[in-house]
Amino acid sequence: MERALKKYWPIFLLPTIIAFIIGFIVPFAEGMYLSLCQFTTVNNAKFVGFRNFIKAFSDEQFRSSFWFTFRFAICSVLSINIIAFIIALWLTKKFSGNNFLRAIFFMPNLIGGIVLGYIWQILINCVLSIIGKPLLALNSTAGFLGLIILMCWQQIGYMMIIYIAGLNSVPDSLIEASKIDGATDLQTLFKVKIPMVMPTITICMFLTLTNSFKLFDQNLALTGGDPSHQTEMLALNIYNTFYARAGAQWKGMGQAKAVIFFVIVILISFIQLKLSRDSEVQQ
Amino acid sequence: MKKQNPILKLLFGIIILVVAVLYMYPIIMIIFNSLKVETAISTNTVFELPRSDTFNGLNNFISAITRQGFLQSFFYSAFITVTSLIAILVCCSMCAYFITRIRSKVSSLLYYLFVFSMVVPFQMVMFTLSQTADMLNLNTPYNIFIIYLGFGAGLAVFMFAGFMKSVPVEVEEAAMIDGCNPLQTFFLIVFPILKPTIVSVGILEAMWLWNDYLLPTLVLDIKKYRTIPMLIQYFRGSYGKVEMGPMMASIVLTVLPIIVIYVFAQKYIIKGMTSGAVKG
């Protein structure tokens, strides 16, 4: 059977591979190389070594958007996961209306980032104007909080569904056994349920962290980096370096930032995965 | 189960309803505002419901459709989503089938490349990708699906390959012995077995394609072709006065179809969108 299938490889493999080469392999390789060049288009690249990286690291704006992204990621990962877990605990109890609420909480996840950003921009600006604070375009604290609220609203439902699946897979016999041994509800939660769903917590933390780090659409639509780049996250900073400025020096610097961003995202994924794997219960 | 007091039950039902309405409030607010006249939508009157003197009927919707080119954007978005989705589902399932059934160094190299491409942030390739697309003339809504096939392949191949490993080879061998060639075997035997995964991958990729903003913005010519996310962004991004009414109406027109589909296919959508995560 293998031999017959092997003969058909052009039909099975080629369409995907050609598209993959055009859509990913070539741009990725080119991107890696161009981070070491000065250029305005792919064709006029001039090799300059690591100069772009030095410029990228010494860019004040890049550093501040890195810290902004970092703070944002920590706050949003914690708030999304804690709230989603609590809601999941509530919705694994049996009551009517339970499925309806799950569906409602999940809904915002289907709306695209740009639309979400504008919906919340309108809402938050209204609240700010009623309480007499400066609007989003002039208010970086509100921008930060707004991004977290938006991110929570969008992601809680998704994480909740994964947590519910995890909680439902905890065997009832374990929970009954802990009850018979006299554990309180809180003890059952912290000593039985949470250790048992640790793999699920790993997945959710990993997902929210990378989502927060890669956030772009929501950032662009909600604050656009205003006021004066103070709420600009990494992805938006890279985009602005590429497209908001004219001149030969920016594109190379943008590509160097993109490579740094790529390395950060990969590193975070691995570190987080390893840390959480170590703390999982041996089964 | 103990019997519940009917009053308590009613109270509980009301609480659930209140929670649901509060959670959905941002969308409800947009719907209300899309029905108001332009002058009644200012920063601090967003919370007000439409009154008889501020009610604008469907005029905002008509304006969004006739003057702002909403229908055209809707067509582009729908066309791109459908063509890319078909390409991704057919090509990637075939590719995944091949690399799980033929065990070789090339297969596993391809598999790891696909997995790797899922982690790489789009900003890493955005500039070079848009240049490559321009060079190959893949910059219209009618052939952008090739770019999407390449960039969406990682997730699709990963998920198909994960499921394919659990499909028994015996059925395929039986089909081959009965005289099917590999293509027939794939489309008549394997493809139907893959149905649940196809639905999951399809929903996951469709949500991404429909909502994607940055890739079409960089690849397509923004003056000629605007997908829906581009249109919404263009409302705010363009200089001059933002027409809030038509913008709210466009948001509603964008969100409503998704909600309607969600109401009918909720089970599949939730399952599809979370299945990618749980496997990863």
Coordinates of C-alpha atoms in Angstrom, one line a residue:
Chain A
M1 CA 0.0 0.0 0.0
E2 CA 2.8 2.4 0.9
R3 CA 4.4 1.9 -2.5
A4 CA 1.2 2.8 -4.3
L5 CA 0.7 5.8 -2.2
K6 CA 4.3 7.0 -2.7
K7 CA 3.7 7.2 -6.4
Y8 CA 1.0 9.7 -5.8
W9 CA 3.1 12.1 -3.8
P10 CA 2.9 15.1 -6.2
I11 CA -0.9 15.1 -5.8
F12 CA -1.0 14.6 -2.1
L13 CA 1.9 16.8 -1.1
L14 CA 2.7 19.4 -3.7
P15 CA -0.2 21.8 -3.4
T16 CA 0.3 22.3 0.4
I17 CA 4.1 22.3 0.2
I18 CA 4.2 24.9 -2.6
A19 CA 1.8 27.2 -0.8
F20 CA 3.7 26.6 2.5
I21 CA 7.0 27.5 0.8
I22 CA 5.4 30.7 -0.6
G23 CA 3.4 31.6 2.5
F24 CA 5.9 30.6 5.2
I25 CA 9.3 29.1 4.4
V26 CA 10.5 31.8 2.0
P27 CA 9.2 34.8 4.0
F28 CA 10.6 33.3 7.2
A29 CA 14.0 32.7 5.7
E30 CA 14.1 36.0 4.0
G31 CA 12.9 37.7 7.2
M32 CA 15.8 36.1 9.1
Y33 CA 18.3 37.3 6.5
L34 CA 16.8 40.8 6.1
S35 CA 17.1 41.4 9.9
L36 CA 20.9 41.7 9.1
C37 CA 20.4 44.1 6.2
Q38 CA 19.4 47.6 5.4
F39 CA 16.6 47.7 2.9
T40 CA 13.4 49.3 1.7
T41 CA 12.2 46.4 -0.5
V42 CA 13.4 42.8 -0.6
N43 CA 15.5 43.5 -3.7
N44 CA 17.8 46.3 -2.5
A45 CA 19.1 44.7 0.7
K46 CA 22.5 45.6 1.8
F47 CA 24.2 43.4 4.5
V48 CA 25.0 45.4 7.6
G49 CA 25.5 42.6 10.2
F50 CA 24.0 43.1 13.7
R51 CA 23.7 46.8 13.5
N52 CA 19.9 46.6 13.2
F53 CA 19.7 44.6 16.5
I54 CA 21.9 47.1 18.3
K55 CA 19.6 49.9 17.1
A56 CA 16.5 47.9 18.0
F57 CA 17.7 47.3 21.6
S58 CA 18.7 50.9 22.0
D59 CA 15.3 52.1 20.8
E60 CA 13.6 53.6 23.9
Q61 CA 10.2 53.0 22.4
F62 CA 10.8 49.3 21.8
R63 CA 12.0 48.8 25.3
S64 CA 9.0 50.6 26.8
S65 CA 6.6 48.6 24.6
F66 CA 8.3 45.5 25.7
W67 CA 7.6 46.3 29.4
F68 CA 4.1 47.4 28.6
T69 CA 3.5 44.0 26.9
F70 CA 5.1 42.2 29.7
R71 CA 2.9 43.9 32.4
F72 CA -0.1 43.4 30.2
A73 CA 0.6 39.7 29.7
I74 CA 1.1 39.0 33.4
C75 CA -2.1 40.9 34.4
S76 CA -4.2 39.4 31.7
V77 CA -3.0 35.8 32.1
L78 CA -3.7 35.9 35.8
S79 CA -7.1 37.6 35.6
I80 CA -8.3 35.5 32.6
N81 CA -7.3 32.2 34.2
I82 CA -8.6 33.0 37.7
I83 CA -12.0 34.3 36.5
A84 CA -12.4 31.5 33.9
F85 CA -11.6 28.9 36.5
I86 CA -14.1 30.3 39.0
I87 CA -16.8 30.4 36.4
A88 CA -15.9 26.9 35.3
L89 CA -16.3 25.7 38.9
W90 CA -19.7 27.4 39.1
L91 CA -20.9 26.0 35.7
T92 CA -19.9 22.4 36.5
K93 CA -22.6 22.4 39.1
K94 CA -25.9 21.0 37.8
F95 CA -28.6 23.6 37.3
S96 CA -30.9 24.7 34.5
G97 CA -29.6 27.5 32.4
N98 CA -26.1 26.2 32.8
N99 CA -25.6 25.5 29.1
F100 CA -27.1 28.8 28.1
L101 CA -24.6 30.6 30.3
R102 CA -21.7 28.6 28.8
A103 CA -22.9 29.6 25.3
I104 CA -23.1 33.3 26.4
F105 CA -19.7 33.4 27.9
F106 CA -18.1 31.8 24.9
M107 CA -19.7 34.2 22.4
P108 CA -17.3 37.1 22.4
N109 CA -14.6 34.8 21.2
L110 CA -16.2 34.6 17.8
I111 CA -15.9 38.3 17.1
G112 CA -12.7 39.6 15.4
G113 CA -10.2 41.7 17.2
I114 CA -10.8 44.9 15.2
V115 CA -14.5 44.9 15.8
L116 CA -14.0 44.0 19.5
G117 CA -11.6 46.9 19.9
Y118 CA -14.0 49.4 18.5
I119 CA -17.0 48.2 20.5
W120 CA -14.9 48.6 23.7
Q121 CA -13.4 51.9 22.6
I122 CA -16.9 53.3 22.3
L123 CA -18.0 51.8 25.6
I124 CA -14.9 52.8 27.6
N125 CA -14.8 56.3 26.2
C126 CA -18.4 56.7 27.3
V127 CA -17.7 55.6 30.9
L128 CA -14.6 57.8 31.0
S129 CA -16.5 60.9 29.9
I130 CA -19.3 60.2 32.4
I131 CA -16.9 60.0 35.3
G132 CA -15.0 63.0 34.0
K133 CA -11.6 61.4 33.1
P134 CA -9.6 61.9 29.9
L135 CA -10.6 59.7 27.0
L136 CA -8.6 56.7 25.8
A137 CA -6.6 58.8 23.3
L138 CA -5.1 60.7 26.2
N139 CA -5.2 58.3 29.1
S140 CA -2.7 55.5 29.2
T141 CA -3.9 54.0 32.5
A142 CA -7.4 53.6 31.0
G143 CA -5.8 52.1 27.9
F144 CA -4.0 49.5 29.9
L145 CA -7.0 48.6 31.9
G146 CA -9.2 48.7 28.8
L147 CA -6.9 46.2 27.0
I148 CA -7.1 43.8 30.0
I149 CA -10.9 44.1 30.3
L150 CA -11.2 43.5 26.5
M151 CA -8.9 40.6 26.6
C152 CA -10.8 39.1 29.6
W153 CA -14.1 39.5 27.9
Q154 CA -12.9 37.8 24.8
Q155 CA -10.9 34.9 26.3
I156 CA -12.7 34.0 29.5
G157 CA -15.3 31.9 27.7
Y158 CA -12.8 30.0 25.8
M159 CA -10.6 29.1 28.8
M160 CA -13.8 28.4 30.8
I161 CA -14.8 25.7 28.3
I162 CA -11.3 24.1 28.5
Y163 CA -11.4 24.2 32.3
I164 CA -14.9 22.7 32.4
A165 CA -13.7 19.8 30.2
G166 CA -10.8 19.4 32.7
L167 CA -12.9 19.5 35.8
N168 CA -15.4 17.0 34.3
S169 CA -12.6 14.5 33.8
V170 CA -11.7 14.5 37.5
P171 CA -13.2 11.1 38.7
D172 CA -16.1 11.4 41.0
S173 CA -14.7 8.7 43.2
L174 CA -11.7 10.9 44.2
I175 CA -14.0 13.7 45.2
E176 CA -16.3 11.4 47.2
A177 CA -13.3 9.8 48.9
S178 CA -12.0 13.2 50.0
K179 CA -15.5 14.0 51.3
I180 CA -15.6 10.8 53.3
D181 CA -12.2 11.6 54.8
G182 CA -13.7 14.8 56.0
A183 CA -12.3 17.4 53.6
T184 CA -14.1 20.7 53.4
D185 CA -15.1 22.0 50.0
L186 CA -12.1 24.3 49.9
Q187 CA -9.8 21.5 50.8
T188 CA -11.3 19.3 48.1
L189 CA -10.7 22.2 45.6
F190 CA -7.1 22.9 46.5
K191 CA -5.9 19.4 47.3
V192 CA -7.9 17.3 44.8
K193 CA -9.4 19.2 42.0
I194 CA -6.6 21.7 41.2
P195 CA -3.8 19.2 41.2
M196 CA -5.9 16.9 39.0
V197 CA -6.6 19.6 36.4
M198 CA -3.0 20.9 36.4
P199 CA -2.4 19.8 32.8
T200 CA -5.5 21.8 31.8
I201 CA -4.1 24.8 33.7
T202 CA -0.8 24.4 31.8
I203 CA -2.7 24.5 28.5
C204 CA -4.7 27.6 29.4
M205 CA -1.8 29.5 30.8
F206 CA 0.3 28.8 27.7
L207 CA -2.6 29.8 25.4
T208 CA -3.4 33.1 27.2
L209 CA 0.3 34.0 27.5
T210 CA 1.1 33.6 23.8
N211 CA -2.2 35.3 22.9
S212 CA -1.4 38.3 25.1
F213 CA 2.1 38.6 23.8
K214 CA 1.0 38.4 20.1
L215 CA -1.9 40.8 20.6
F216 CA -2.3 43.1 17.7
D217 CA -5.8 43.8 16.3
Q218 CA -7.3 44.6 19.7
N219 CA -4.4 46.9 20.5
L220 CA -4.6 48.7 17.2
A221 CA -8.4 49.2 17.4
L222 CA -8.8 50.1 21.1
T223 CA -5.9 52.5 21.7
G224 CA -3.8 52.5 18.5
G225 CA -0.9 53.0 20.9
D226 CA -2.2 56.4 22.1
P227 CA -1.3 58.5 24.0
S228 CA 2.1 59.0 22.2
H229 CA 2.9 55.3 21.9
Q230 CA 2.4 54.6 25.7
T231 CA 0.0 51.8 25.1
E232 CA 1.8 50.3 22.1
M233 CA 2.5 46.6 22.5
L234 CA 5.3 44.7 20.8
A235 CA 3.4 43.6 17.7
L236 CA 2.1 47.1 17.1
N237 CA 5.5 48.6 17.7
I238 CA 7.0 46.4 15.0
Y239 CA 4.2 47.2 12.6
N240 CA 4.7 51.0 13.2
T241 CA 8.4 50.7 12.7
F242 CA 7.8 49.1 9.3
Y243 CA 4.9 51.1 8.0
A244 CA 4.5 54.3 9.9
R245 CA 7.9 55.8 9.1
A246 CA 9.6 56.4 5.8
G247 CA 13.4 56.0 5.3
A248 CA 15.9 53.2 4.7
Q249 CA 16.9 52.7 8.3
W250 CA 13.5 51.7 9.7
K251 CA 12.7 48.5 7.8
G252 CA 15.8 46.7 8.8
M253 CA 15.3 47.7 12.4
G254 CA 11.7 46.6 12.2
Q255 CA 12.7 43.2 10.9
A256 CA 15.3 42.9 13.7
K257 CA 12.6 43.7 16.2
A258 CA 10.4 41.0 14.6
V259 CA 13.2 38.5 15.1
I260 CA 13.6 39.5 18.7
F261 CA 9.8 39.2 19.1
F262 CA 9.9 35.8 17.5
V263 CA 12.6 34.5 19.8
I264 CA 10.7 35.9 22.9
V265 CA 7.5 34.1 21.8
I266 CA 9.3 30.8 21.3
L267 CA 11.2 31.1 24.5
I268 CA 8.1 31.9 26.6
S269 CA 6.3 28.9 25.1
F270 CA 9.1 26.5 26.0
I271 CA 9.8 27.9 29.5
Q272 CA 6.1 28.0 30.5
L273 CA 5.5 24.5 29.1
K274 CA 8.4 23.1 31.0
L275 CA 7.7 24.9 34.3
S276 CA 4.1 23.7 34.3
R277 CA 4.9 20.2 33.2
D278 CA 7.2 19.8 36.2
S279 CA 4.5 20.8 38.6
E280 CA 1.9 18.3 37.2
V281 CA 0.7 15.5 39.3
Q282 CA 2.3 12.1 38.4
Q283 CA -0.5 9.9 37.3
Chain B
M1 CA -31.8 15.7 44.0
K2 CA -33.9 17.7 46.5
K3 CA -36.9 19.5 45.2
Q4 CA -36.3 23.2 44.7
N5 CA -38.6 25.9 45.9
P6 CA -40.3 27.4 42.8
I7 CA -39.7 31.0 44.0
L8 CA -36.0 30.3 44.5
K9 CA -35.9 28.7 41.1
L10 CA -37.5 31.8 39.5
L11 CA -35.0 34.1 41.3
F12 CA -32.2 32.0 40.2
G13 CA -33.4 32.1 36.6
I14 CA -33.6 35.9 36.8
I15 CA -30.0 36.0 38.2
I16 CA -28.8 33.9 35.2
L17 CA -30.6 36.2 32.8
V18 CA -29.1 39.3 34.4
V19 CA -25.6 37.8 34.2
A20 CA -26.2 36.9 30.5
V21 CA -27.5 40.4 29.6
L22 CA -24.6 42.1 31.4
Y23 CA -22.1 40.0 29.7
M24 CA -23.7 40.7 26.3
Y25 CA -24.1 44.4 27.1
P26 CA -21.4 45.7 24.7
I27 CA -23.1 44.0 21.8
I28 CA -26.6 45.1 22.9
M29 CA -25.3 48.7 23.2
I30 CA -24.0 48.6 19.7
I31 CA -27.3 47.4 18.4
F32 CA -29.2 50.2 20.2
N33 CA -26.8 52.8 18.9
S34 CA -27.0 51.6 15.4
L35 CA -30.7 52.6 15.5
K36 CA -30.1 56.2 16.6
V37 CA -29.5 59.3 14.5
E38 CA -26.0 60.5 14.1
T39 CA -26.3 63.5 16.5
A40 CA -27.5 61.2 19.3
I41 CA -24.3 59.1 19.2
S42 CA -21.8 61.1 21.0
T43 CA -19.3 60.0 23.6
N44 CA -21.5 60.5 26.7
T45 CA -24.9 59.5 25.3
V46 CA -23.9 56.0 24.2
F47 CA -25.7 54.5 27.2
E48 CA -29.0 56.1 26.3
L49 CA -31.6 54.0 24.5
P50 CA -33.1 55.3 21.3
R51 CA -36.0 57.6 22.0
S52 CA -38.8 58.6 19.6
D53 CA -36.9 61.7 18.5
T54 CA -33.5 60.0 18.2
F55 CA -34.8 56.9 16.5
N56 CA -33.4 56.5 13.0
G57 CA -35.0 53.3 11.8
L58 CA -32.8 51.3 9.5
N59 CA -31.3 54.4 7.8
N60 CA -27.8 53.7 9.2
F61 CA -27.9 50.2 7.8
I62 CA -29.0 51.5 4.4
S63 CA -26.3 54.1 4.4
A64 CA -23.7 51.5 5.4
I65 CA -24.7 49.2 2.6
T66 CA -25.2 51.8 -0.1
R67 CA -22.6 54.4 0.6
Q68 CA -19.8 52.7 2.5
G69 CA -19.5 49.6 0.3
F70 CA -20.5 47.1 3.0
L71 CA -21.9 44.6 0.6
Q72 CA -18.7 44.6 -1.5
S73 CA -16.6 44.0 1.6
F74 CA -18.9 41.3 2.7
F75 CA -18.5 39.6 -0.7
Y76 CA -14.7 39.8 -0.5
S77 CA -14.6 38.5 3.0
A78 CA -17.0 35.7 2.2
F79 CA -15.1 34.8 -1.0
I80 CA -11.7 34.7 0.6
T81 CA -13.0 32.7 3.6
V82 CA -14.7 30.1 1.4
T83 CA -12.0 29.6 -1.2
S84 CA -9.2 29.5 1.4
L85 CA -11.2 27.2 3.6
I86 CA -11.8 24.7 0.8
A87 CA -8.1 24.8 -0.2
I88 CA -7.0 24.3 3.4
L89 CA -9.3 21.5 4.2
V90 CA -8.7 19.5 1.0
C91 CA -5.0 20.1 0.5
C92 CA -3.9 19.8 4.2
S93 CA -5.9 16.7 4.9
M94 CA -4.2 15.1 1.9
C95 CA -0.9 16.3 3.0
A96 CA -1.4 15.1 6.6
Y97 CA -2.6 11.7 5.3
F98 CA 0.5 11.3 3.2
I99 CA 2.9 12.2 6.0
T100 CA 1.3 10.0 8.6
R101 CA 1.0 7.0 6.3
I102 CA 4.5 7.2 4.7
R103 CA 7.0 7.2 7.6
S104 CA 10.2 8.8 6.4
K105 CA 12.7 11.5 7.3
V106 CA 11.0 13.9 4.9
S107 CA 7.6 13.3 6.4
S108 CA 8.8 14.0 10.0
L109 CA 10.8 17.0 8.8
L110 CA 7.6 18.4 7.1
Y111 CA 5.6 17.7 10.2
Y112 CA 8.0 19.6 12.5
L113 CA 8.1 22.5 10.0
F114 CA 4.3 22.7 10.1
V115 CA 4.3 22.6 13.9
F116 CA 7.0 25.2 14.0
S117 CA 5.1 27.6 11.7
M118 CA 2.2 27.6 14.2
V119 CA 4.3 29.2 16.9
V120 CA 6.0 31.9 14.7
P121 CA 4.3 35.3 15.2
F122 CA 2.9 36.9 12.1
Q123 CA 5.0 40.0 12.5
M124 CA 8.1 37.9 11.8
V125 CA 7.0 37.2 8.2
M126 CA 4.6 40.1 7.5
F127 CA 6.9 42.3 5.4
T128 CA 8.5 39.6 3.4
L129 CA 5.2 37.8 2.9
S130 CA 3.5 40.8 1.5
Q131 CA 6.5 41.4 -0.8
T132 CA 6.5 37.8 -2.0
A133 CA 2.7 38.0 -2.6
D134 CA 3.2 41.2 -4.7
M135 CA 6.0 39.6 -6.7
L136 CA 3.9 36.5 -7.5
N137 CA 0.8 38.7 -8.1
L138 CA -1.1 36.9 -5.4
N139 CA -2.5 40.1 -4.3
T140 CA -6.2 40.0 -5.3
P141 CA -9.1 38.4 -3.3
Y142 CA -9.3 35.8 -6.0
N143 CA -5.9 34.2 -5.5
I144 CA -5.0 35.2 -1.9
F145 CA -6.2 31.8 -0.9
I146 CA -2.8 30.4 -1.9
I147 CA -1.2 32.6 0.8
Y148 CA -3.8 31.5 3.3
L149 CA -3.2 27.9 2.4
G150 CA 0.5 28.3 3.1
F151 CA 0.1 30.2 6.3
G152 CA -2.9 28.2 7.7
A153 CA -1.3 24.9 6.8
G154 CA 0.5 24.5 10.1
L155 CA -2.5 24.2 12.3
A156 CA -4.6 22.2 9.8
V157 CA -1.9 19.6 9.1
F158 CA -1.1 19.3 12.8
M159 CA -4.7 18.6 13.7
F160 CA -5.4 16.3 10.8
A161 CA -2.2 14.3 11.5
G162 CA -3.1 14.0 15.2
F163 CA -6.5 12.4 14.2
M164 CA -5.1 10.4 11.3
K165 CA -2.8 8.4 13.6
S166 CA -5.9 6.8 15.3
V167 CA -7.5 5.8 12.1
P168 CA -6.9 2.1 11.4
V169 CA -4.9 1.3 8.3
E170 CA -6.8 -2.0 7.7
V171 CA -9.8 -0.2 6.1
E172 CA -7.6 1.5 3.6
E173 CA -5.7 -1.7 2.8
A174 CA -9.0 -3.4 2.2
A175 CA -10.0 -0.7 -0.2
M176 CA -6.7 -0.9 -2.0
I177 CA -7.1 -4.7 -2.4
D178 CA -10.5 -4.1 -3.8
G179 CA -8.9 -2.0 -6.6
C180 CA -9.0 1.6 -5.4
N181 CA -6.1 3.8 -6.3
P182 CA -4.7 6.0 -3.5
L183 CA -6.8 9.0 -4.5
Q184 CA -10.0 7.0 -4.5
T185 CA -9.0 5.4 -1.2
F186 CA -8.5 8.8 0.3
F187 CA -11.6 10.5 -1.0
L188 CA -14.0 7.6 -0.7
I189 CA -12.7 6.0 2.6
V190 CA -10.5 8.3 4.6
F191 CA -12.2 11.6 4.0
P192 CA -15.6 10.5 5.3
I193 CA -13.9 9.0 8.4
L194 CA -12.2 12.4 9.0
K195 CA -15.5 14.3 9.1
P196 CA -15.5 15.3 12.8
T197 CA -11.9 16.7 12.4
I198 CA -12.8 18.4 9.2
V199 CA -15.7 20.2 11.0
S200 CA -13.3 21.2 13.8
V201 CA -10.5 22.4 11.6
G202 CA -13.0 24.1 9.3
I203 CA -14.5 26.1 12.1
L204 CA -11.2 27.1 13.6
E205 CA -9.7 28.2 10.3
A206 CA -13.0 29.9 9.2
M207 CA -13.0 32.1 12.3
W208 CA -9.4 33.0 11.7
L209 CA -10.0 33.8 8.0
W210 CA -13.1 35.8 8.5
N211 CA -11.7 37.9 11.3
D212 CA -8.1 38.3 9.9
Y213 CA -7.1 41.9 9.5
L214 CA -3.4 42.3 9.1
L215 CA -2.7 39.8 6.3
P216 CA -5.3 41.1 3.8
T217 CA -4.4 44.7 4.7
L218 CA -0.7 44.1 3.8
V219 CA -1.3 41.9 0.8
L220 CA -4.4 43.4 -0.9
D221 CA -4.6 46.8 -2.4
I222 CA -6.6 48.7 0.2
K223 CA -8.1 51.2 -2.3
K224 CA -9.6 48.4 -4.5
Y225 CA -10.4 45.6 -2.1
R226 CA -11.5 45.9 1.5
T227 CA -12.6 42.9 3.6
I228 CA -14.9 43.6 6.5
P229 CA -12.2 44.0 9.2
M230 CA -10.4 46.4 6.8
L231 CA -13.6 48.4 6.3
I232 CA -14.3 48.8 10.0
Q233 CA -10.7 49.9 10.6
Y234 CA -10.9 52.3 7.6
F235 CA -14.0 54.0 9.2
R236 CA -11.8 55.1 12.1
G237 CA -8.5 55.3 10.4
S238 CA -9.5 57.7 7.7
Y239 CA -9.1 61.4 8.4
G240 CA -12.1 63.6 8.8
K241 CA -15.3 63.0 10.6
V242 CA -16.2 59.5 11.5
E243 CA -19.7 58.6 10.6
M244 CA -20.7 56.8 13.8
G245 CA -24.1 55.7 12.7
P246 CA -23.1 53.7 9.6
M247 CA -20.1 52.4 11.6
M248 CA -22.3 51.0 14.3
A249 CA -24.5 49.6 11.7
S250 CA -21.6 47.9 9.9
I251 CA -20.4 46.4 13.2
V252 CA -23.9 45.1 13.8
L253 CA -24.0 43.6 10.3
T254 CA -20.6 42.0 10.9
V255 CA -21.5 40.5 14.3
L256 CA -25.1 39.4 13.6
P257 CA -24.4 36.7 11.0
I258 CA -21.8 35.2 13.4
I259 CA -24.3 35.2 16.2
V260 CA -27.0 33.6 14.1
I261 CA -24.7 30.9 12.9
Y262 CA -23.5 30.4 16.5
V263 CA -27.1 30.0 17.8
F264 CA -27.6 27.1 15.4
A265 CA -24.2 25.4 15.4
Q266 CA -23.1 26.3 18.9
K267 CA -22.2 22.7 19.9
Y268 CA -19.9 22.3 16.9
I269 CA -18.4 25.7 17.1
I270 CA -17.4 25.4 20.8
K271 CA -16.0 21.9 20.2
G272 CA -14.2 22.9 17.0
M273 CA -12.6 26.0 18.5
T274 CA -11.4 24.3 21.6
S275 CA -10.2 21.1 20.1
G276 CA -7.1 22.7 18.6
A277 CA -6.1 23.9 22.1
V278 CA -6.6 20.7 23.9
K279 CA -4.5 18.7 21.5
G280 CA -1.7 21.3 21.6

